Amino acid sequence: GENVEQHPSTLSVQEGDSAVIKCTYSDSASNYFPWYKQELGKRPQLIIDIRSNVGEKKDQRIAVTLNKTAKHFSLHITETQPEDSAVYFCAASESGTSYDKVIFGPGTSLSVIP
Amino acid sequence: GAVVSQHPSWVICKSGTSVKIECRSLDFQATTMFWYRQFPKQSLMLMATSNEGSKATYEQGVEKDKFLINHASLTLSTLTVTSAHPEDSSFYICSAPSYGYTFGSGTRLTVV
């Protein structure tokens, strides 16, 4: 089955700097890659996603890149703000319609220092 | 947008008792529901996938007789933790495919 690895496990950045989180996946059939932000005690919130037919996607301060050949994808957050502090999870799914199970990476705890 | 309502949000039960957790899709039909468990400071681990009208599919290592899943209708899926023990204490959360994946608010289970 699918296995998703994520690095780093913890990340501290100064407010205004950029943060990068990297993930790798094992199943070449995976073709949907969402990213979630989870605040303590709350449900994960989808922040951005990308499908395998796209190499990069951007939404304001957040961008995701995908390299299917290398089976890795990355989250980039620019101009970080204290409210960006949370745990971020990458995930991978086999289904192009996103109706298949999603396997999560272990998470990255991001701290943005004011 | 799509909403999944999950209840209860927290529950404390005695060891040996059973606890039922419900997830309802409020404004869409969820033919599939994913059930996850999350221990403190850890990731979401997929336990099982429920499908309306058929048996749930359990991930390797998850006891199907302990974690009973029922998908009674297109809007309701339930997870029952039977004969709960302290090691079952965790955060349980459901997710349904809809514009990506929509998560319930989670259930904090504490077994004493």
Short mmCIF file of N, CA and C in Angstrom, two decimals, chain A residues 32 34 36 38 40-46 49 51 87 89-90 93 95 97-107, chain B residues 3-4 31-32 34 36 38 41-46 49 59 91 93 95 97-106 108:
data_model
loop_
_atom_site.label_atom_id
_atom_site.label_comp_id
_atom_site.label_asym_id
_atom_site.label_seq_id
_atom_site.Cartn_x
_atom_site.Cartn_y
_atom_site.Cartn_z
N TYR A 32 -3.45 12.08 -6.52
CA TYR A 32 -4.11 13.23 -5.88
C TYR A 32 -3.39 13.49 -4.56
N PRO A 34 -3.40 16.10 -1.45
CA PRO A 34 -3.89 17.24 -0.67
C PRO A 34 -2.96 17.58 0.49
N TYR A 36 -3.12 19.40 4.40
CA TYR A 36 -4.05 19.80 5.44
C TYR A 36 -3.32 20.55 6.55
N GLN A 38 -3.82 21.43 10.59
CA GLN A 38 -4.60 21.04 11.76
C GLN A 38 -4.14 21.80 12.99
N LEU A 40 -4.57 22.51 17.11
CA LEU A 40 -4.70 21.61 18.24
C LEU A 40 -6.16 21.32 18.58
N GLY A 41 -6.53 20.05 18.58
CA GLY A 41 -7.87 19.64 18.97
C GLY A 41 -8.94 19.86 17.92
N LYS A 42 -8.52 20.28 16.72
CA LYS A 42 -9.50 20.58 15.67
C LYS A 42 -9.35 19.64 14.49
N ARG A 43 -10.31 19.69 13.62
CA ARG A 43 -10.28 18.84 12.43
C ARG A 43 -9.27 19.37 11.43
N PRO A 44 -8.70 18.50 10.59
CA PRO A 44 -7.81 18.98 9.52
C PRO A 44 -8.58 19.83 8.52
N GLN A 45 -7.94 20.87 8.05
CA GLN A 45 -8.54 21.75 7.07
C GLN A 45 -7.72 21.68 5.79
N LEU A 46 -8.38 21.42 4.68
CA LEU A 46 -7.70 21.38 3.39
C LEU A 46 -7.21 22.79 3.03
N ASP A 49 -4.49 21.50 -2.82
CA ASP A 49 -4.30 20.16 -3.33
C ASP A 49 -3.79 20.22 -4.76
N ARG A 51 -3.19 17.68 -8.44
CA ARG A 51 -3.36 16.40 -9.12
C ARG A 51 -2.15 16.13 -10.00
N VAL A 87 -0.02 22.18 12.74
CA VAL A 87 0.58 20.96 12.19
C VAL A 87 0.06 20.80 10.77
N PHE A 89 -0.14 18.37 7.36
CA PHE A 89 -0.05 17.01 6.88
C PHE A 89 -0.13 16.99 5.35
N CYS A 90 0.77 16.25 4.74
CA CYS A 90 0.61 15.96 3.33
C CYS A 90 -0.10 14.61 3.23
N SER A 93 -3.46 10.03 -2.50
CA SER A 93 -4.60 9.18 -2.80
C SER A 93 -4.44 8.62 -4.20
N SER A 95 -6.90 7.80 -6.29
CA SER A 95 -7.99 8.01 -7.23
C SER A 95 -7.97 9.40 -7.85
N THR A 97 -10.45 10.81 -9.01
CA THR A 97 -11.68 11.49 -8.64
C THR A 97 -11.70 11.82 -7.17
N SER A 98 -10.60 11.55 -6.50
CA SER A 98 -10.45 11.79 -5.05
C SER A 98 -11.49 11.07 -4.23
N TYR A 99 -11.94 9.91 -4.69
CA TYR A 99 -12.89 9.14 -3.91
C TYR A 99 -12.23 7.93 -3.27
N ASP A 100 -10.95 7.81 -3.40
CA ASP A 100 -10.27 6.69 -2.80
C ASP A 100 -9.65 7.14 -1.48
N LYS A 101 -9.19 6.16 -0.70
CA LYS A 101 -8.68 6.47 0.62
C LYS A 101 -7.45 7.35 0.54
N VAL A 102 -7.32 8.18 1.53
CA VAL A 102 -6.21 9.11 1.62
C VAL A 102 -5.27 8.66 2.72
N ILE A 103 -4.00 8.57 2.39
CA ILE A 103 -2.98 8.18 3.35
C ILE A 103 -2.18 9.42 3.73
N PHE A 104 -2.06 9.65 5.03
CA PHE A 104 -1.42 10.86 5.51
C PHE A 104 0.05 10.64 5.85
N GLY A 105 0.82 11.69 5.67
CA GLY A 105 2.18 11.71 6.18
C GLY A 105 2.16 11.93 7.68
N PRO A 106 3.31 11.84 8.34
CA PRO A 106 3.38 11.94 9.79
C PRO A 106 3.18 13.35 10.34
N GLY A 107 3.25 14.35 9.51
CA GLY A 107 2.98 15.70 9.95
C GLY A 107 4.23 16.53 10.22
N VAL B 3 -20.66 19.56 4.64
CA VAL B 3 -20.48 19.49 6.08
C VAL B 3 -20.70 18.07 6.57
N VAL B 4 -19.80 17.61 7.41
CA VAL B 4 -19.95 16.33 8.09
C VAL B 4 -20.07 16.61 9.58
N THR B 31 -21.52 8.15 0.06
CA THR B 31 -21.55 6.71 -0.14
C THR B 31 -20.34 6.04 0.51
N THR B 32 -19.33 6.84 0.77
CA THR B 32 -18.10 6.34 1.40
C THR B 32 -17.76 7.23 2.59
N PHE B 34 -14.52 7.51 5.55
CA PHE B 34 -13.24 7.02 6.07
C PHE B 34 -13.17 7.31 7.56
N TYR B 36 -10.65 7.53 10.84
CA TYR B 36 -9.25 7.67 11.25
C TYR B 36 -9.16 7.72 12.77
N GLN B 38 -6.34 9.21 15.72
CA GLN B 38 -5.16 10.06 15.87
C GLN B 38 -4.76 10.11 17.33
N LYS B 41 -0.07 14.11 19.11
CA LYS B 41 1.13 14.48 18.37
C LYS B 41 1.50 13.47 17.30
N GLN B 42 0.52 12.74 16.81
CA GLN B 42 0.77 11.80 15.74
C GLN B 42 -0.15 12.09 14.56
N SER B 43 0.07 11.35 13.50
CA SER B 43 -0.70 11.57 12.29
C SER B 43 -2.05 10.87 12.34
N LEU B 44 -2.85 11.09 11.34
CA LEU B 44 -4.13 10.41 11.22
C LEU B 44 -3.89 9.04 10.58
N MET B 45 -4.29 8.01 11.30
CA MET B 45 -4.11 6.66 10.80
C MET B 45 -5.45 6.11 10.33
N LEU B 46 -5.51 5.72 9.08
CA LEU B 46 -6.75 5.20 8.53
C LEU B 46 -7.06 3.86 9.17
N THR B 49 -12.68 1.87 5.92
CA THR B 49 -13.50 2.58 4.95
C THR B 49 -14.88 1.95 4.95
N GLU B 59 -8.28 -1.62 7.57
CA GLU B 59 -6.85 -1.59 7.30
C GLU B 59 -6.16 -2.70 8.12
N PHE B 91 -8.28 10.20 19.55
CA PHE B 91 -9.13 11.12 18.80
C PHE B 91 -9.58 10.38 17.55
N ILE B 93 -11.84 10.41 14.05
CA ILE B 93 -12.39 11.41 13.14
C ILE B 93 -12.79 10.74 11.84
N SER B 95 -14.19 11.11 7.70
CA SER B 95 -13.99 11.96 6.53
C SER B 95 -14.75 11.39 5.36
N PRO B 97 -15.62 11.85 1.09
CA PRO B 97 -15.22 12.51 -0.15
C PRO B 97 -16.27 13.52 -0.58
N SER B 98 -15.88 14.75 -0.69
CA SER B 98 -16.75 15.80 -1.19
C SER B 98 -15.90 17.03 -1.43
N TYR B 99 -15.76 17.44 -2.67
CA TYR B 99 -14.88 18.56 -2.99
C TYR B 99 -13.53 18.37 -2.30
N GLY B 100 -12.97 17.23 -2.52
CA GLY B 100 -11.78 16.83 -1.76
C GLY B 100 -12.28 15.89 -0.68
N TYR B 101 -11.86 16.13 0.55
CA TYR B 101 -12.34 15.30 1.64
C TYR B 101 -12.84 16.22 2.77
N THR B 102 -14.04 15.97 3.24
CA THR B 102 -14.62 16.78 4.31
C THR B 102 -14.55 15.99 5.61
N PHE B 103 -13.95 16.60 6.62
CA PHE B 103 -13.78 15.94 7.90
C PHE B 103 -14.87 16.31 8.89
N GLY B 104 -15.22 15.35 9.74
CA GLY B 104 -16.04 15.65 10.89
C GLY B 104 -15.19 16.40 11.90
N SER B 105 -15.80 16.81 12.99
CA SER B 105 -15.09 17.60 13.99
C SER B 105 -14.29 16.75 14.95
N GLY B 106 -14.45 15.43 14.87
CA GLY B 106 -13.67 14.53 15.72
C GLY B 106 -14.34 14.21 17.04
N ARG B 108 -13.18 12.92 20.91
CA ARG B 108 -12.12 12.60 21.87
C ARG B 108 -12.65 11.54 22.81
#
